[in-house]
mmCIF file of C-alpha atoms in Angstrom:
data_model
loop_
_atom_site.group_PDB
_atom_site.id
_atom_site.type_symbol
_atom_site.label_atom_id
_atom_site.label_comp_id
_atom_site.label_asym_id
_atom_site.label_seq_id
_atom_site.Cartn_x
_atom_site.Cartn_y
_atom_site.Cartn_z
ATOM 1 C CA MET A 1238 -32.416 -35.807 -16.703
ATOM 2 C CA ALA A 1239 -28.634 -36.206 -16.739
ATOM 3 C CA GLU A 1240 -27.066 -38.712 -14.416
ATOM 4 C CA PHE A 1241 -24.935 -37.486 -11.526
ATOM 5 C CA GLU A 1242 -22.985 -38.873 -8.633
ATOM 6 C CA PRO A 1243 -24.636 -37.984 -5.308
ATOM 7 C CA ARG A 1244 -22.208 -36.884 -2.617
ATOM 8 C CA GLY A 1245 -24.469 -35.885 0.292
ATOM 9 C CA VAL A 1246 -27.645 -37.162 1.882
ATOM 10 C CA ARG A 1247 -30.254 -35.366 3.977
ATOM 11 C CA LEU A 1248 -33.981 -35.203 4.724
ATOM 12 C CA SER A 1249 -36.056 -32.454 3.143
ATOM 13 C CA LYS A 1250 -37.403 -29.636 5.297
ATOM 14 C CA ASP A 1251 -40.747 -31.409 5.649
ATOM 15 C CA ARG A 1252 -38.820 -34.426 7.053
ATOM 16 C CA CYS A 1253 -40.563 -36.695 4.532
ATOM 17 C CA THR A 1254 -38.188 -37.014 1.576
ATOM 18 C CA LEU A 1255 -34.637 -38.319 1.294
ATOM 19 C CA GLN A 1256 -32.473 -36.004 -0.808
ATOM 20 C CA VAL A 1257 -29.083 -36.513 -2.460
ATOM 21 C CA MET A 1258 -26.659 -33.873 -3.759
ATOM 22 C CA ASP A 1259 -25.445 -33.431 -7.323
ATOM 23 C CA ARG A 1260 -21.603 -33.306 -7.256
ATOM 24 C CA GLU A 1261 -21.457 -30.954 -10.245
ATOM 25 C CA THR A 1262 -24.163 -28.439 -9.322
ATOM 26 C CA ASP A 1263 -24.305 -28.726 -5.509
ATOM 27 C CA LEU A 1264 -28.093 -28.914 -5.847
ATOM 28 C CA TRP A 1265 -30.271 -31.320 -3.854
ATOM 29 C CA SER A 1266 -32.688 -33.726 -5.576
ATOM 30 C CA SER A 1267 -35.276 -36.038 -4.051
ATOM 31 C CA ALA A 1268 -34.753 -39.779 -3.862
ATOM 32 C CA CYS A 1269 -37.055 -41.980 -5.959
ATOM 33 C CA PHE A 1270 -37.555 -39.231 -8.535
ATOM 34 C CA ASP A 1271 -37.454 -40.065 -12.250
ATOM 35 C CA ASN A 1272 -34.383 -42.107 -13.230
ATOM 36 C CA PHE A 1273 -33.414 -42.739 -9.586
ATOM 37 C CA THR A 1274 -31.689 -46.125 -9.764
ATOM 38 C CA GLU A 1275 -30.843 -48.911 -7.348
ATOM 39 C CA ALA A 1276 -27.181 -47.978 -7.761
ATOM 40 C CA TRP A 1277 -27.910 -44.464 -6.520
ATOM 41 C CA ALA A 1278 -29.856 -45.908 -3.599
ATOM 42 C CA LYS A 1279 -26.807 -47.982 -2.606
ATOM 43 C CA ILE A 1280 -24.577 -44.921 -2.899
ATOM 44 C CA ALA A 1281 -26.960 -42.979 -0.647
ATOM 45 C CA CYS A 1282 -26.922 -45.769 1.940
ATOM 46 C CA THR A 1283 -23.125 -45.869 1.832
ATOM 47 C CA GLN A 1284 -22.939 -42.106 2.338
ATOM 48 C CA MET A 1285 -25.151 -42.454 5.396
ATOM 49 C CA GLY A 1286 -22.521 -44.740 6.878
ATOM 50 C CA TYR A 1287 -24.021 -48.140 6.090
ATOM 51 C CA ASN A 1288 -22.115 -51.066 4.694
ATOM 52 C CA SER A 1289 -23.911 -52.294 1.560
ATOM 53 C CA LEU A 1290 -23.683 -55.892 2.749
ATOM 54 C CA SER A 1291 -24.305 -55.697 6.482
ATOM 55 C CA MET A 1292 -26.204 -52.354 6.537
ATOM 56 C CA GLU A 1293 -24.421 -51.555 9.795
ATOM 57 C CA PRO A 1294 -22.619 -48.250 10.459
ATOM 58 C CA THR A 1295 -18.836 -48.213 10.722
ATOM 59 C CA PHE A 1296 -18.161 -44.588 11.659
ATOM 60 C CA GLN A 1297 -17.958 -42.860 15.030
ATOM 61 C CA ALA A 1298 -17.589 -39.113 15.608
ATOM 62 C CA VAL A 1299 -15.042 -38.040 18.195
ATOM 63 C CA LYS A 1300 -13.273 -34.972 19.549
ATOM 64 C CA ILE A 1301 -9.692 -34.589 18.383
ATOM 65 C CA GLY A 1302 -8.350 -31.463 20.078
ATOM 66 C CA PRO A 1303 -6.631 -31.358 23.477
ATOM 67 C CA GLU A 1304 -8.956 -31.249 26.465
ATOM 68 C CA GLN A 1305 -9.209 -27.705 27.758
ATOM 69 C CA ARG A 1306 -11.116 -28.342 30.995
ATOM 70 C CA LEU A 1307 -9.802 -28.136 34.452
ATOM 71 C CA PRO A 1308 -9.971 -31.340 36.269
ATOM 72 C CA ILE A 1309 -18.642 -32.303 38.290
ATOM 73 C CA SER A 1310 -19.614 -34.325 35.771
ATOM 74 C CA LYS A 1311 -22.723 -35.804 37.159
ATOM 75 C CA ILE A 1312 -23.091 -37.148 33.778
ATOM 76 C CA THR A 1313 -26.337 -42.773 35.929
ATOM 77 C CA ALA A 1314 -25.272 -45.611 33.764
ATOM 78 C CA LYS A 1315 -26.102 -45.968 30.084
ATOM 79 C CA ASP A 1316 -24.968 -48.794 27.804
ATOM 80 C CA GLN A 1317 -24.640 -47.366 24.325
ATOM 81 C CA GLU A 1318 -21.296 -45.615 24.162
ATOM 82 C CA LEU A 1319 -17.977 -46.132 22.425
ATOM 83 C CA GLN A 1320 -14.814 -45.860 24.476
ATOM 84 C CA VAL A 1321 -11.792 -44.448 22.656
ATOM 85 C CA GLN A 1322 -8.429 -45.508 24.090
ATOM 86 C CA ASN A 1323 -5.055 -43.708 23.814
ATOM 87 C CA PHE A 1324 -6.721 -40.564 22.508
ATOM 88 C CA SER A 1325 -3.548 -38.575 22.928
ATOM 89 C CA GLY A 1326 -1.865 -40.602 20.181
ATOM 90 C CA THR A 1327 -1.149 -39.182 16.737
ATOM 91 C CA HIS A 1328 -4.262 -39.398 14.603
ATOM 92 C CA SER A 1329 -2.297 -40.629 11.599
ATOM 93 C CA ASN A 1330 -1.136 -43.745 13.451
ATOM 94 C CA VAL A 1331 -4.295 -45.832 13.713
ATOM 95 C CA ALA A 1332 -2.432 -48.652 15.484
ATOM 96 C CA HIS A 1333 -2.410 -46.467 18.613
ATOM 97 C CA TRP A 1334 -6.187 -46.160 18.658
ATOM 98 C CA LYS A 1335 -8.748 -48.668 19.888
ATOM 99 C CA VAL A 1336 -12.524 -48.544 20.265
ATOM 100 C CA LYS A 1337 -14.724 -50.364 22.745
ATOM 101 C CA ALA A 1338 -18.499 -50.686 22.341
ATOM 102 C CA GLY A 1339 -21.420 -52.220 24.206
ATOM 103 C CA THR A 1340 -20.387 -51.642 27.828
ATOM 104 C CA ASP A 1341 -21.137 -49.107 30.538
ATOM 105 C CA HIS A 1342 -18.004 -49.971 32.535
ATOM 106 C CA LEU A 1343 -14.715 -48.213 31.881
ATOM 107 C CA TYR A 1344 -12.555 -51.243 32.655
ATOM 108 C CA SER A 1345 -14.739 -53.996 31.227
ATOM 109 C CA ARG A 1346 -13.230 -56.961 29.419
ATOM 110 C CA HIS A 1347 -15.094 -56.258 26.204
ATOM 111 C CA PRO A 1348 -12.721 -56.728 23.262
ATOM 112 C CA TYR A 1349 -11.308 -53.663 21.558
ATOM 113 C CA LEU A 1350 -12.257 -52.921 17.964
ATOM 114 C CA ASP A 1351 -9.602 -52.110 15.381
ATOM 115 C CA VAL A 1352 -9.541 -48.737 13.652
ATOM 116 C CA ASP A 1353 -9.161 -48.536 9.874
ATOM 117 C CA LYS A 1354 -8.930 -44.772 9.267
ATOM 118 C CA ILE A 1355 -9.240 -41.481 11.127
ATOM 119 C CA PHE A 1356 -10.522 -38.399 9.303
ATOM 120 C CA VAL A 1357 -9.849 -34.994 10.869
ATOM 121 C CA PHE A 1358 -11.703 -31.822 9.917
ATOM 122 C CA GLN A 1359 -9.013 -29.242 9.108
ATOM 123 C CA PHE A 1360 -7.591 -29.345 12.612
ATOM 124 C CA ASN A 1361 -5.388 -26.395 13.495
ATOM 125 C CA ASN A 1362 -3.072 -26.680 16.504
ATOM 126 C CA LEU A 1363 -3.054 -22.890 16.840
ATOM 127 C CA HIS A 1364 -6.856 -22.860 17.253
ATOM 128 C CA PRO A 1365 -7.703 -26.253 18.788
ATOM 129 C CA ARG A 1366 -11.208 -25.192 19.804
ATOM 130 C CA GLU A 1367 -12.269 -24.636 16.194
ATOM 131 C CA ASN A 1368 -13.455 -27.491 13.963
ATOM 132 C CA ASP A 1369 -12.962 -29.869 16.894
ATOM 133 C CA LEU A 1370 -14.184 -33.026 15.199
ATOM 134 C CA ALA A 1371 -12.976 -36.259 13.660
ATOM 135 C CA LEU A 1372 -14.534 -39.445 12.307
ATOM 136 C CA ILE A 1373 -13.155 -42.881 13.089
ATOM 137 C CA LYS A 1374 -13.808 -45.683 10.614
ATOM 138 C CA LEU A 1375 -13.657 -49.190 12.061
ATOM 139 C CA LYS A 1376 -12.124 -52.078 10.176
ATOM 140 C CA LYS A 1377 -15.322 -54.085 10.669
ATOM 141 C CA PRO A 1378 -18.898 -52.834 11.073
ATOM 142 C CA LEU A 1379 -20.368 -52.770 14.548
ATOM 143 C CA VAL A 1380 -22.854 -55.524 15.290
ATOM 144 C CA MET A 1381 -26.097 -53.986 16.528
ATOM 145 C CA SER A 1382 -27.496 -55.368 19.804
ATOM 146 C CA ASP A 1383 -29.358 -54.314 22.944
ATOM 147 C CA THR A 1384 -26.256 -52.401 24.055
ATOM 148 C CA VAL A 1385 -24.885 -51.203 20.695
ATOM 149 C CA ARG A 1386 -27.134 -48.927 18.659
ATOM 150 C CA PRO A 1387 -26.624 -46.017 16.245
ATOM 151 C CA ILE A 1388 -27.720 -42.465 16.972
ATOM 152 C CA CYS A 1389 -29.161 -40.110 14.362
ATOM 153 C CA LEU A 1390 -27.437 -37.033 13.013
ATOM 154 C CA PRO A 1391 -29.363 -33.779 13.518
ATOM 155 C CA PHE A 1392 -31.467 -32.188 10.801
ATOM 156 C CA PHE A 1393 -29.474 -29.662 8.788
ATOM 157 C CA ASP A 1394 -32.024 -26.862 9.243
ATOM 158 C CA GLU A 1395 -33.263 -27.472 12.760
ATOM 159 C CA GLU A 1396 -32.512 -24.707 15.248
ATOM 160 C CA LEU A 1397 -32.957 -25.694 18.878
ATOM 161 C CA ALA A 1398 -34.349 -22.989 21.144
ATOM 162 C CA PRO A 1399 -32.557 -21.912 24.319
ATOM 163 C CA ASP A 1400 -33.561 -24.042 27.342
ATOM 164 C CA THR A 1401 -34.162 -27.114 25.136
ATOM 165 C CA PRO A 1402 -33.512 -30.224 27.303
ATOM 166 C CA LEU A 1403 -30.388 -32.135 26.269
ATOM 167 C CA TRP A 1404 -28.423 -35.095 27.667
ATOM 168 C CA ILE A 1405 -24.719 -35.716 28.158
ATOM 169 C CA ILE A 1406 -22.932 -38.980 28.976
ATOM 170 C CA GLY A 1407 -19.334 -39.887 29.717
ATOM 171 C CA TRP A 1408 -16.732 -41.377 32.052
ATOM 172 C CA GLY A 1409 -15.221 -38.038 33.019
ATOM 173 C CA PHE A 1410 -14.274 -36.580 36.384
ATOM 174 C CA ILE A 1411 -17.113 -36.410 38.920
ATOM 175 C CA LYS A 1412 -15.412 -33.619 40.867
ATOM 176 C CA GLU A 1413 -13.551 -30.653 39.434
ATOM 177 C CA THR A 1414 -10.743 -30.797 41.972
ATOM 178 C CA LYS A 1415 -9.020 -34.037 42.916
ATOM 179 C CA GLY A 1416 -11.142 -35.649 40.241
ATOM 180 C CA LYS A 1417 -10.908 -39.141 38.880
ATOM 181 C CA PHE A 1418 -12.597 -40.999 36.062
ATOM 182 C CA SER A 1419 -15.897 -42.696 36.778
ATOM 183 C CA LYS A 1420 -15.815 -46.488 36.517
ATOM 184 C CA THR A 1421 -19.359 -46.542 35.144
ATOM 185 C CA LEU A 1422 -20.826 -44.412 32.384
ATOM 186 C CA GLN A 1423 -22.530 -41.322 33.806
ATOM 187 C CA GLN A 1424 -25.408 -39.265 32.409
ATOM 188 C CA ALA A 1425 -27.046 -35.941 33.181
ATOM 189 C CA GLU A 1426 -29.703 -33.618 31.800
ATOM 190 C CA VAL A 1427 -28.675 -30.114 30.780
ATOM 191 C CA GLN A 1428 -30.243 -27.465 28.572
ATOM 192 C CA LEU A 1429 -29.180 -25.405 25.587
ATOM 193 C CA ILE A 1430 -27.871 -21.953 26.456
ATOM 194 C CA ASP A 1431 -28.130 -18.988 24.115
ATOM 195 C CA ARG A 1432 -24.798 -18.215 22.415
ATOM 196 C CA ASN A 1433 -25.022 -14.498 23.259
ATOM 197 C CA GLN A 1434 -25.424 -15.359 26.919
ATOM 198 C CA CYS A 1435 -22.548 -17.793 26.637
ATOM 199 C CA ASN A 1436 -20.374 -15.093 25.060
ATOM 200 C CA HIS A 1437 -21.081 -12.552 27.796
ATOM 201 C CA GLN A 1438 -18.069 -10.846 29.348
ATOM 202 C CA ASP A 1439 -18.694 -12.804 32.559
ATOM 203 C CA ALA A 1440 -18.539 -16.075 30.628
ATOM 204 C CA TYR A 1441 -16.570 -16.776 27.419
ATOM 205 C CA PHE A 1442 -16.220 -13.179 26.192
ATOM 206 C CA GLY A 1443 -16.957 -13.909 22.524
ATOM 207 C CA SER A 1444 -14.967 -17.154 22.219
ATOM 208 C CA VAL A 1445 -18.011 -19.299 21.337
ATOM 209 C CA THR A 1446 -18.427 -19.319 17.548
ATOM 210 C CA GLU A 1447 -21.330 -20.334 15.309
ATOM 211 C CA ASN A 1448 -19.984 -23.890 15.016
ATOM 212 C CA MET A 1449 -20.244 -24.392 18.778
ATOM 213 C CA LEU A 1450 -23.078 -24.936 21.268
ATOM 214 C CA CYS A 1451 -23.284 -24.130 24.980
ATOM 215 C CA ALA A 1452 -25.180 -26.348 27.406
ATOM 216 C CA GLY A 1453 -25.557 -26.486 31.183
ATOM 217 C CA VAL A 1454 -28.059 -25.650 33.920
ATOM 218 C CA PRO A 1455 -28.979 -22.360 35.620
ATOM 219 C CA GLY A 1456 -26.716 -21.834 38.560
ATOM 220 C CA GLY A 1457 -24.180 -24.424 37.420
ATOM 221 C CA GLY A 1458 -23.432 -27.703 39.182
ATOM 222 C CA VAL A 1459 -24.195 -30.033 36.247
ATOM 223 C CA ASP A 1460 -21.713 -30.175 33.420
ATOM 224 C CA SER A 1461 -19.343 -32.292 31.375
ATOM 225 C CA CYS A 1462 -15.794 -32.315 32.722
ATOM 226 C CA GLN A 1463 -12.237 -33.562 32.210
ATOM 227 C CA GLY A 1464 -12.381 -36.952 30.500
ATOM 228 C CA ASP A 1465 -15.801 -36.449 28.921
ATOM 229 C CA SER A 1466 -14.413 -34.840 25.764
ATOM 230 C CA GLY A 1467 -15.598 -36.588 22.626
ATOM 231 C CA GLY A 1468 -18.830 -37.681 24.280
ATOM 232 C CA PRO A 1469 -22.245 -36.839 22.853
ATOM 233 C CA LEU A 1470 -24.618 -33.984 23.558
ATOM 234 C CA MET A 1471 -27.970 -35.589 22.735
ATOM 235 C CA TYR A 1472 -31.462 -34.333 21.900
ATOM 236 C CA PHE A 1473 -34.615 -36.452 21.821
ATOM 237 C CA LYS A 1474 -37.447 -35.734 19.414
ATOM 238 C CA GLU A 1475 -39.107 -38.972 18.301
ATOM 239 C CA ARG A 1476 -35.596 -40.451 18.242
ATOM 240 C CA TRP A 1477 -32.194 -39.577 19.664
ATOM 241 C CA GLN A 1478 -29.987 -37.150 17.764
ATOM 242 C CA ILE A 1479 -26.359 -36.253 18.441
ATOM 243 C CA VAL A 1480 -26.350 -32.452 18.231
ATOM 244 C CA GLY A 1481 -22.996 -31.784 19.874
ATOM 245 C CA ILE A 1482 -19.637 -33.253 20.877
ATOM 246 C CA VAL A 1483 -18.078 -32.411 24.272
ATOM 247 C CA SER A 1484 -15.281 -30.000 23.406
ATOM 248 C CA TRP A 1485 -14.011 -27.434 25.935
ATOM 249 C CA GLY A 1486 -14.845 -25.134 28.816
ATOM 250 C CA TYR A 1487 -13.517 -23.215 31.812
ATOM 251 C CA GLY A 1488 -13.749 -25.415 34.870
ATOM 252 C CA CYS A 1489 -16.677 -27.776 35.444
ATOM 253 C CA GLY A 1490 -20.163 -26.790 36.554
ATOM 254 C CA HIS A 1491 -19.392 -23.165 37.401
ATOM 255 C CA HIS A 1492 -22.165 -20.571 37.604
ATOM 256 C CA ASN A 1493 -22.672 -18.833 34.227
ATOM 257 C CA ILE A 1494 -19.813 -20.817 32.628
ATOM 258 C CA PRO A 1495 -21.383 -23.835 30.866
ATOM 259 C CA GLY A 1496 -19.736 -26.523 28.787
ATOM 260 C CA VAL A 1497 -18.991 -25.834 25.124
ATOM 261 C CA TYR A 1498 -19.739 -28.417 22.433
ATOM 262 C CA THR A 1499 -18.877 -28.868 18.776
ATOM 263 C CA ARG A 1500 -22.068 -28.191 16.793
ATOM 264 C CA VAL A 1501 -22.640 -31.297 14.673
ATOM 265 C CA SER A 1502 -25.099 -29.704 12.213
ATOM 266 C CA PHE A 1503 -22.369 -27.293 11.117
ATOM 267 C CA PHE A 1504 -20.311 -30.243 9.801
ATOM 268 C CA LEU A 1505 -23.015 -32.358 8.117
ATOM 269 C CA ASN A 1506 -21.764 -31.963 4.544
ATOM 270 C CA TRP A 1507 -18.252 -32.941 5.616
ATOM 271 C CA ILE A 1508 -19.594 -35.963 7.527
ATOM 272 C CA TYR A 1509 -21.646 -37.091 4.525
ATOM 273 C CA ASN A 1510 -18.662 -36.850 2.209
ATOM 274 C CA ILE A 1511 -16.308 -38.673 4.579
ATOM 275 C CA ARG A 1512 -18.737 -41.537 5.058
ATOM 276 C CA LYS A 1513 -18.382 -42.452 1.394
ATOM 277 C CA LYS A 1514 -14.695 -43.231 1.829
#
């Protein structure tokens, strides 16, 4: 078997085998097969976002487009969230960006973490809702603790059914009008909404594409809102997965008009490749 340089990592469909991708053929092969070396194992770990020395992740996924929500995010406190500061700054100037981890309070005195690089997925100012994703690489790995923990990426082939329970968290506005940021991290349970329903003429009229997800509750009233953009849409099955990133929407918590989220599984190959850098 010829040697190759793996460039992507995933679990097999039976969820039992780690697979890596051949750069030349774009084919997936199972880890620990014949001739699988320790060097390849280290490459695979690096691609999954782990530092070979500390084995701690250094990447964080964020939203990079302008917020397109009007100023009801009922999204109770939760500790494990990164706070991105000065998000309106130019992504190429990392000095304008700071990250805070391990606190559920917006104005806590936790020290900021320095950013090393920001990777943007083919962002287009003319279509800011599309490909609304970036990865931030920290200069130093996060130190895992009771309040700082990683979250899993979704499986590449897993399709969640409509009405699947999901969770959102953020510091966004708690009222659509005269809103203000919450001082403590909020959370709320929502559910996945079928894309066809979301694209109905009374909702988004076809604006929700295959790389987006819709989530909310029947009748409205629970939703992400202004200031929550970049936060996670999470799914729990044995462990937490980040299946979406708060992206855009019309208003907050309106009937038949749910929040729209960047679909993380659509960007897995890009994420795997970026994490090697």
